[in-house]
Coordinates of C-alpha atoms in Angstrom, one line a residue:
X1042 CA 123.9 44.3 99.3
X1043 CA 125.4 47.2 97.3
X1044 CA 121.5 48.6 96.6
X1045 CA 120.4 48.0 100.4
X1046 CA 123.2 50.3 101.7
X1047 CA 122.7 52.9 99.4
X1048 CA 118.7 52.7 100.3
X1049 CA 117.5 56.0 101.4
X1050 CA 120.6 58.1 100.5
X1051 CA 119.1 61.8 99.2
X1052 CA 117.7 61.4 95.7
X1053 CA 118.6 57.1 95.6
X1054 CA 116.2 54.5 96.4
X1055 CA 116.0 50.3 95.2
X1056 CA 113.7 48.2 93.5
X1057 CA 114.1 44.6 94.0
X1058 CA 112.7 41.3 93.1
X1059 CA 114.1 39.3 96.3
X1060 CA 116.5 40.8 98.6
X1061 CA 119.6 39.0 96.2
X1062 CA 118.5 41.2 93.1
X1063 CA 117.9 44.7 94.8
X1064 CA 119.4 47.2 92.3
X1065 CA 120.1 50.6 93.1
X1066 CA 117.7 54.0 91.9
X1067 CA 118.6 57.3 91.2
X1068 CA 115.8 59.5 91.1
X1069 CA 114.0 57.4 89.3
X1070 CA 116.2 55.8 86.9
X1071 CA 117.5 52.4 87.1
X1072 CA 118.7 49.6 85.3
X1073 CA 120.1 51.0 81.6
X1074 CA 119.7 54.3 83.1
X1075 CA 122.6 54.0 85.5
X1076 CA 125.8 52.5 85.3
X1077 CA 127.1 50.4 88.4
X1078 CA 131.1 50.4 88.0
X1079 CA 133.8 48.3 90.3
X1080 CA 136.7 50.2 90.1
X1081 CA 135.8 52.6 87.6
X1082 CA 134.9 49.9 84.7
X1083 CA 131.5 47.9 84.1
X1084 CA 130.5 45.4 86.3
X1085 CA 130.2 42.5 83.1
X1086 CA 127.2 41.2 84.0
X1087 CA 123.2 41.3 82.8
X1088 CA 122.0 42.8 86.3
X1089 CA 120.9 45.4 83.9
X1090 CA 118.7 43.6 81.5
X1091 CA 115.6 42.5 83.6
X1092 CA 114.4 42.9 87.3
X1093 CA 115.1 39.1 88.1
X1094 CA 118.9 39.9 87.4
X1095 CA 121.6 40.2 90.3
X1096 CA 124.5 42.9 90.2
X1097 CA 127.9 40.4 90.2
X1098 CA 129.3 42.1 93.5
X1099 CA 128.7 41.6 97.0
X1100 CA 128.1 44.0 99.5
X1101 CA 130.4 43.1 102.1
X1102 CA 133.5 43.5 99.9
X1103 CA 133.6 46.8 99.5
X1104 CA 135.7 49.6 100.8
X1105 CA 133.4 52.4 100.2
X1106 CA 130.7 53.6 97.1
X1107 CA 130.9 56.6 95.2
X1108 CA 127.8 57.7 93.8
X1109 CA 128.4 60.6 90.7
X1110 CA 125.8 62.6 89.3
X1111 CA 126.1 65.6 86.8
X1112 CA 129.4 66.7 84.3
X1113 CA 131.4 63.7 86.0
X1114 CA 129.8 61.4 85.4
X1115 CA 130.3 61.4 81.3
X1116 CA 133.8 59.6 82.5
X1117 CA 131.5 56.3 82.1
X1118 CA 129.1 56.6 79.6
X1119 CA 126.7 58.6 77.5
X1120 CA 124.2 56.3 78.8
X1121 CA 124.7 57.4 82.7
X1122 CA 121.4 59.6 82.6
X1123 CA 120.4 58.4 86.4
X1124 CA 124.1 58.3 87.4
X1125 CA 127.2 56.8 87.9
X1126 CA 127.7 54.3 91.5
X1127 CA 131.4 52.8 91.5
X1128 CA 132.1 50.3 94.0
X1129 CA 135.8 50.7 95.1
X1130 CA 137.6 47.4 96.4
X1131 CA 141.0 46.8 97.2
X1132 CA 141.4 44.1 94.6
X1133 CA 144.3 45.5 93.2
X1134 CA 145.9 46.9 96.3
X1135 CA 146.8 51.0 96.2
X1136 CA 149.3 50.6 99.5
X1137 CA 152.2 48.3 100.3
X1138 CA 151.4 47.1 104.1
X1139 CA 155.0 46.9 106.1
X1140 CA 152.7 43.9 107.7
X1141 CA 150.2 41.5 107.6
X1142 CA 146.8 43.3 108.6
X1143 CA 143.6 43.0 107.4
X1144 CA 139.7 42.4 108.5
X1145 CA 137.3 39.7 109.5
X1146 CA 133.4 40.0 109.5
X1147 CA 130.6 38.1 111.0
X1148 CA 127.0 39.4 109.9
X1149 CA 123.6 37.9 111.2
X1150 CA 120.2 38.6 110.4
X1151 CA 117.1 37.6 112.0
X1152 CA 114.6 37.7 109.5
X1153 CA 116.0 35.7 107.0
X1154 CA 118.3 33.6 108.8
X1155 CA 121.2 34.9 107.2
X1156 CA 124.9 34.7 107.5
X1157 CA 127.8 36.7 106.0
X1158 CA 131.4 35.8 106.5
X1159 CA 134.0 38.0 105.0
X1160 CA 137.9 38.0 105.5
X1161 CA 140.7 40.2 103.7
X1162 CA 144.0 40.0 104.1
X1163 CA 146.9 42.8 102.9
X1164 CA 150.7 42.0 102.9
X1165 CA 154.1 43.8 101.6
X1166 CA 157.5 42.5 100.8
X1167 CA 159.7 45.9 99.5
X1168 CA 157.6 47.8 96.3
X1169 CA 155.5 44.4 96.1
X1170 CA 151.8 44.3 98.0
X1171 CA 149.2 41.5 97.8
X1172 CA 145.6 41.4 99.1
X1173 CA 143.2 38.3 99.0
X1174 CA 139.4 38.5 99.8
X1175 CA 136.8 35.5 100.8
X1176 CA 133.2 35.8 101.3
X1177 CA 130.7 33.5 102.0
X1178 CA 126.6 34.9 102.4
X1179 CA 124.1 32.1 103.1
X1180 CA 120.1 32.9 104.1
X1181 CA 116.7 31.0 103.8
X1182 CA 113.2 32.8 103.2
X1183 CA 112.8 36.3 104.5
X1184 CA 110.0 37.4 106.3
X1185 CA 107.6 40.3 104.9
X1186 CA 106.7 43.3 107.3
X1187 CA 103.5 41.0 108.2
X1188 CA 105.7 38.4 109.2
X1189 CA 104.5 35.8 106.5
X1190 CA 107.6 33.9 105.0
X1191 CA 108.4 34.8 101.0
X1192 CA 108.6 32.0 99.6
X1193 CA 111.6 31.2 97.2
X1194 CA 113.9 34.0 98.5
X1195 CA 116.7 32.4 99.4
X1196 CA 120.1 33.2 98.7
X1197 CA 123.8 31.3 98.8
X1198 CA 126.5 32.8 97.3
X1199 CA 130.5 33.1 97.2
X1200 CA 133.6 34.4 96.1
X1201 CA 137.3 34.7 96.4
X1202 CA 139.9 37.5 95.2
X1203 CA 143.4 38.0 95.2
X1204 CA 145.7 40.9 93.7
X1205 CA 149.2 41.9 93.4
X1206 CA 151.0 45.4 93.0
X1207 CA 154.4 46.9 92.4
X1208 CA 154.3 50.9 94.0
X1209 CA 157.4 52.3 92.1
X1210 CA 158.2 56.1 92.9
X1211 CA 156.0 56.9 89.4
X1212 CA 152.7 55.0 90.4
X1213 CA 151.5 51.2 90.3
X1214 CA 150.9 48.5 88.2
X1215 CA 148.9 45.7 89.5
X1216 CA 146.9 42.9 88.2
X1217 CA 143.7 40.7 90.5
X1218 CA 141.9 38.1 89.7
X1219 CA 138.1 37.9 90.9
X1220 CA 135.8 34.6 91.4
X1221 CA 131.9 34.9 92.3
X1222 CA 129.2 32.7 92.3
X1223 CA 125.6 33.2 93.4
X1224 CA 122.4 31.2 93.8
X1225 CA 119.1 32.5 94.5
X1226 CA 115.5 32.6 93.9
X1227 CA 112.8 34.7 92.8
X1228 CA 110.1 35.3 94.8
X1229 CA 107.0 33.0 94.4
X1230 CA 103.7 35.0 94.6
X1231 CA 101.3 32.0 96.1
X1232 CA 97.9 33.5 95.5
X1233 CA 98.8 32.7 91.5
X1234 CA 98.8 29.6 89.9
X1235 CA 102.3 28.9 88.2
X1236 CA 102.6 25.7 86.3
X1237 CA 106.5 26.0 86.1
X1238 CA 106.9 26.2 89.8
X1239 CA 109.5 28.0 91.5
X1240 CA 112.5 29.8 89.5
X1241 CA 115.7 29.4 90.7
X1242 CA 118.8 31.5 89.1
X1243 CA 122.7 30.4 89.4
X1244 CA 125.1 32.7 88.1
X1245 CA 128.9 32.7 88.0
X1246 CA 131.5 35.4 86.9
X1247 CA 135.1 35.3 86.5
X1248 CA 137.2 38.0 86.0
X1249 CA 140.8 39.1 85.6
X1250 CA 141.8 42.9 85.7
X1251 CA 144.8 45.2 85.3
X1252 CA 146.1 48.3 86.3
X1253 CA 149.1 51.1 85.2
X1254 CA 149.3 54.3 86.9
X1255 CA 151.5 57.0 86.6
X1256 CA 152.1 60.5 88.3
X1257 CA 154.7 63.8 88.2
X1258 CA 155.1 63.0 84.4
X1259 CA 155.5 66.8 83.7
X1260 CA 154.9 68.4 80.7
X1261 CA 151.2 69.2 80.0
X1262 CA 150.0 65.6 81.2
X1263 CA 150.7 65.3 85.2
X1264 CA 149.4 61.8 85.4
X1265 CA 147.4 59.1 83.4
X1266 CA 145.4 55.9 84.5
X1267 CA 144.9 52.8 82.8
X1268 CA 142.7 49.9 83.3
X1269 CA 141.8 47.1 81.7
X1270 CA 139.4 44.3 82.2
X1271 CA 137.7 40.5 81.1
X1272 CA 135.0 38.8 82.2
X1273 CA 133.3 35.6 82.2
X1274 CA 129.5 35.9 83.1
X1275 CA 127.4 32.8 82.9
X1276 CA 123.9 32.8 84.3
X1277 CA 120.8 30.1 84.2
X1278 CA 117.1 29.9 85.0
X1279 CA 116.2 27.1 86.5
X1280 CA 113.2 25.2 87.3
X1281 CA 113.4 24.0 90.9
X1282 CA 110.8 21.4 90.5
X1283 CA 112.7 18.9 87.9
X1284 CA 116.2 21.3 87.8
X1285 CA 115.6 21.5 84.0
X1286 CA 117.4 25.2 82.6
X1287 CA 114.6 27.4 80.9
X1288 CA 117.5 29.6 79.7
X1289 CA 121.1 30.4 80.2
X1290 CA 123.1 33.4 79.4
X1291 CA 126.5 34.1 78.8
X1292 CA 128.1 37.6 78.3
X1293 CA 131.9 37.8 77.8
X1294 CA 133.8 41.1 77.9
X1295 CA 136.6 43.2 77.2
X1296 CA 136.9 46.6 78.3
X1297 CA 139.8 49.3 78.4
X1298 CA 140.0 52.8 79.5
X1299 CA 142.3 55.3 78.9
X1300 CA 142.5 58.5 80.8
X1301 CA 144.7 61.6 81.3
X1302 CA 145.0 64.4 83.6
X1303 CA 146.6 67.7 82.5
X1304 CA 148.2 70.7 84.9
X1305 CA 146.2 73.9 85.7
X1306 CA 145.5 76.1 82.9
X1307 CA 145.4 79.6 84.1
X1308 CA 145.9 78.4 87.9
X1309 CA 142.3 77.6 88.2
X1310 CA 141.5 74.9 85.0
X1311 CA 141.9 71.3 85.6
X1312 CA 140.6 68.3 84.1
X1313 CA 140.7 65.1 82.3
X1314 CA 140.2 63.2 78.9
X1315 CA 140.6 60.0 78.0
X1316 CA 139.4 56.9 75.6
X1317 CA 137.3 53.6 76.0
X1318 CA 136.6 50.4 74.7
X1319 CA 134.6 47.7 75.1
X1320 CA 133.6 44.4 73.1
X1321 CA 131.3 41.8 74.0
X1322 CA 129.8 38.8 72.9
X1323 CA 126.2 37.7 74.4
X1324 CA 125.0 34.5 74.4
X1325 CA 121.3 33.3 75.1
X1326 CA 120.1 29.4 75.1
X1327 CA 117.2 27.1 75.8
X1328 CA 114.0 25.9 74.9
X1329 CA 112.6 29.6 76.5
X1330 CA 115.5 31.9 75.0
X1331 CA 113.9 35.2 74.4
X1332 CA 115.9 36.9 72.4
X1333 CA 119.0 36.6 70.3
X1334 CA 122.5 36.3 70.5
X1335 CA 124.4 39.8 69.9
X1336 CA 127.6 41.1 69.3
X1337 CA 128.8 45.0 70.7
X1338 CA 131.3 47.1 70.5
X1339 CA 131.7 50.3 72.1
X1340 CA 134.3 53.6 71.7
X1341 CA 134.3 56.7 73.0
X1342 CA 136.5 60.2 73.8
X1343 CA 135.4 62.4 76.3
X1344 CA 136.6 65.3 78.4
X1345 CA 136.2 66.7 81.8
X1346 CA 136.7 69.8 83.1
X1347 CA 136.3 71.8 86.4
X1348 CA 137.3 75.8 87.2
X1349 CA 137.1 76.7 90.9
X1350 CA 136.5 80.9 90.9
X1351 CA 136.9 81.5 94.7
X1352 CA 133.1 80.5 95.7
X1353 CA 132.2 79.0 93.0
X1354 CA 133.1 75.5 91.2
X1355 CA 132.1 75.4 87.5
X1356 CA 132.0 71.6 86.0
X1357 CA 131.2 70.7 82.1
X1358 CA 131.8 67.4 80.5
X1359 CA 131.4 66.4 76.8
X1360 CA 131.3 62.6 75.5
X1361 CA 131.3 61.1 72.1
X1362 CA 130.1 57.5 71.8
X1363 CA 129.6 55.0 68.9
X1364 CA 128.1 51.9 70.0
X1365 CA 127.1 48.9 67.4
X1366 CA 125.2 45.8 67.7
X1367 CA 125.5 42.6 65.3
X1368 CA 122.2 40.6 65.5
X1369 CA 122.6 37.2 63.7
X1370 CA 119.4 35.5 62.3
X1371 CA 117.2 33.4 64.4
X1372 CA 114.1 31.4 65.3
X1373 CA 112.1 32.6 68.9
X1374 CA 108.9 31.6 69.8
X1375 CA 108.8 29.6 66.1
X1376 CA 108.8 33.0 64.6
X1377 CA 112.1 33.7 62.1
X1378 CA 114.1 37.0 63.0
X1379 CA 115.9 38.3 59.9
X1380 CA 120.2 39.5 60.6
X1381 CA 120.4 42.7 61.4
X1382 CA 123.6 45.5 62.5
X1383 CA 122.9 48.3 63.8
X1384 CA 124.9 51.9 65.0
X1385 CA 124.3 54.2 67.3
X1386 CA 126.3 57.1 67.9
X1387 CA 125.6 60.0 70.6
X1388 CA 127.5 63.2 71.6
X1389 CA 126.4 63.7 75.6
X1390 CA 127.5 67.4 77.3
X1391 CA 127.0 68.5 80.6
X1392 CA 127.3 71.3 82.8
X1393 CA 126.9 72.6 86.3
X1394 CA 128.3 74.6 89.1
X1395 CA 128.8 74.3 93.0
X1396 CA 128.4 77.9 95.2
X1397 CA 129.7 77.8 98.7
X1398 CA 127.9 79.8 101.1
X1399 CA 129.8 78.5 103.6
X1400 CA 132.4 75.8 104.7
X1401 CA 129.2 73.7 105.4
X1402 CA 126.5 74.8 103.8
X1403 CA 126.2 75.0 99.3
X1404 CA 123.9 75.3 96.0
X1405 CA 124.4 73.7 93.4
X1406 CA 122.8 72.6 89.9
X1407 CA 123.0 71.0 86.6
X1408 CA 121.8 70.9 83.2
X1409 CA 122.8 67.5 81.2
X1410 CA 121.6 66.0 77.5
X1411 CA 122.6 62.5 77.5
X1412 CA 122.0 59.7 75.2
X1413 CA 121.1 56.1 75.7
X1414 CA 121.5 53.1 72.7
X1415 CA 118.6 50.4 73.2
X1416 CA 119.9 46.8 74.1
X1417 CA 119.6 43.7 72.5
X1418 CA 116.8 42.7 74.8
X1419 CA 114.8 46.1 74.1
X1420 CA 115.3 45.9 70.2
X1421 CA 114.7 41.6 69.7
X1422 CA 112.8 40.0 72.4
X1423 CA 109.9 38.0 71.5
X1424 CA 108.8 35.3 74.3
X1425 CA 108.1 34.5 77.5
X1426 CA 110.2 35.6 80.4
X1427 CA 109.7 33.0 82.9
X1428 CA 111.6 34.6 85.6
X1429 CA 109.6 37.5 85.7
X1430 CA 106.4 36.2 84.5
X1431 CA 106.3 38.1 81.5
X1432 CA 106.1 38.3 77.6
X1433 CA 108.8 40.1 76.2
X1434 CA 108.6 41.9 72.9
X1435 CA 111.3 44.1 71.3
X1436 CA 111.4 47.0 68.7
X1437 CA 114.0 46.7 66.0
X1438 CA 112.9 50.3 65.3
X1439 CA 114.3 51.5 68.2
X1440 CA 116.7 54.9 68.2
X1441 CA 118.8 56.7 70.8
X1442 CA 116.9 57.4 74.2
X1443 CA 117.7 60.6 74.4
X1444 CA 117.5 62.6 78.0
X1445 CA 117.3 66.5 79.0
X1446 CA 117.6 67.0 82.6
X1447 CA 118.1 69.8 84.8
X1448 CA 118.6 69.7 89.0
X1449 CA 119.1 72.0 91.6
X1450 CA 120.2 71.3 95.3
X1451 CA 120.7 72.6 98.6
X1452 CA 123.4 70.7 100.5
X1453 CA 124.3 71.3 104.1

């Protein structure tokens, strides 16, 4: 998965619930504390929320992971105090193949049983490229380092892609369309008595995204990106003994981002601003629901800039978010919850430098305020998490999370 391959990277390590919810962490912050991008946008899922919560992506699909930490990562969000991973894919394809070429992977594993089949295919006709992607990841129980079998850690899940580009002289415009599904379950601790049995959790994502580049536009702007992107995230918890749902989710999105880069200033000035959006509408149902449904919507302007002085590399970025929340009235756990809205607006700066001492060898530091704005589960929860085998309760009271960090590294 995406969090097992980025496992003992410098400064990252995962947290996991079963092998199929493994999230990454960046020195010590995870879930709401990072952001986990495909392409540069939000995954659209709840992997976020809770530790019993997969990330929507698999593993095997991707061409490579960027992980971002300091001034660039304010591209994404205020809310990016860990850092920023983006999973690049070549859903919407970024060259025109003058053949048909692509991939095909086998994976086994031995201590779970597991097997991953993945196949991806490019293909050109004049300006036009295509690319379509199948995956298919089946395992039973792992095995713990004692070699006692976890129960309830099995995984099956799926997914197919296809995308479609035109490459004229200026840039691309592209569109892809993505289909996953997954089914797995949370591990069952034995030694405690559980009268709901075993948790099982299906969840299932569809999304459609586009894409406009352009580049050489002259001017002050030399290029500008935009992406746009819907999804359709359903997710339930249910009881393997009699298949009854506890709860199901549903998240639908709709996100945007706008972004601009601009020629040198003084010969040594670049950088890039931009705008984003985002509006979704979350959905929670079942006799153990534990919180409400909620309504947000998201904007923000940033700016990014970067000066190289010989040596040195000097990097400062500066967001401004306003993020809302529309909290209908509801009954949980038989107690009545009153309508509520709330806004929460943040400015988030950054700054940091990069000395070479050599071609191999560098300092390097930062110093970043950044703000986070609590979700629906953290201000409105009130019940029992089955999943996790906890009782929820949230703070309507809640403000900004608010984060002062400063790092310094020696990279070689």
């Amino acid at each position: 998965t995406v969090a097992q391959m980025l496992n003992f990277q410098p400064g990252i390590s995962m947290r996991s619930n079963g092998s199929a919810t493994a999230r990454p962490v960046i020195r010590g912050f995870s879930n709401n504390r990072i952001l986990i991008l495909e392409n540069g946008l939000r995954m659209g899922d709840l992997s976020n929320t809770s530790d019993d919560h997969g990330v929507s992506s698999d593993g095997s699909s991707a061409e490579r992971i960027e992980v971002l930490r300091g001034p660039a990562s304010l591209l994404y969000g205020s809310n990016a105090i860990g850092g920023v991973i983006n999973i690049i894919t070549e859903n919407i394809p970024g060259y025109v193949s003058d053949k048909l070429d692509g991939t095909i992977s086998l994976n086994r594993s031995s201590v779970n049983n597991e097997i991953i089949g993945n196949g991806d295919v490019h293909y050109g006709i004049n300006n036009f490229a295509f690319h379509g992607n199948y995956f298919n990841r089946s395992n039973g129980d792992y095995k713990d380092g004692n070699s006692n079998t976890v129960k309830n850690s099995d995984q099956s899940s799926r997914g197919y892609q296809f995308g479609i580009s035109l490459k004229p002289t200026f840039g691309i415009i592209g569109a892809s369309f993505n289909n996953f599904f997954d089914a797995y379950g949370i591990p069952l601790n034995t030694n405690v008595e559980n009268e709901e049995g075993p948790i099982k959790i299906e969840m299932m994502k569809k999304e459609f995204r586009v894409l406009s580049e352009g580049q050489n536009l002259g001017s002050i702007i030399s290029s500008f990106s935009l992406k746009g992107g819907y999804q359709n995230y359903e997710h339930k918890e249910i009881l393997r003994n009699t298949g009854e749902t506890g709860t199901a989710f549903g998240l639908e999105s709709f996100s945007g981002d706008l972004s601009f880069k601009h020629h040198k200033i003084f010969s040594y000035v670049n950088g890039v601003f931009g705008f984003w959006g985002m509006r979704q509408k979350y959905t929670v149902s079942g006799g153990e629901a534990f919180t409400p449904n909620a309504d947000y919507t998201s904007f923000a302007a940033y700016i990014y800039e970067q000066m190289q002085l010989q040596k040195f590399n000097l990097q400062f970025g500066v967001r401004y978010e306003i993020n809302k929340i529309e909290i209908p009235a509801s009954e949980i756990s038989g107690t009545q919850f009153p309508s509520d809205k709330k806004n929460y607006n943040s400015i988030s700066g950054s700054f940091g430098f990069v000395y070479n001492l050599t071609d191999d060898i560098s300092i390097y530091s930062n110093a970043a305020s950044a703000f986070r704005a609590p979700t629906i589960e953290e201000l409105s929860s009130f019940a029992i998490h089955e999943a996790t085998s906890t009782f929820d309760i949230g703070d309507r009271n809640l403000s900004n999370e608010k984060n002062l960090g400063l790092d310094f590294g020696f990279r070689v």
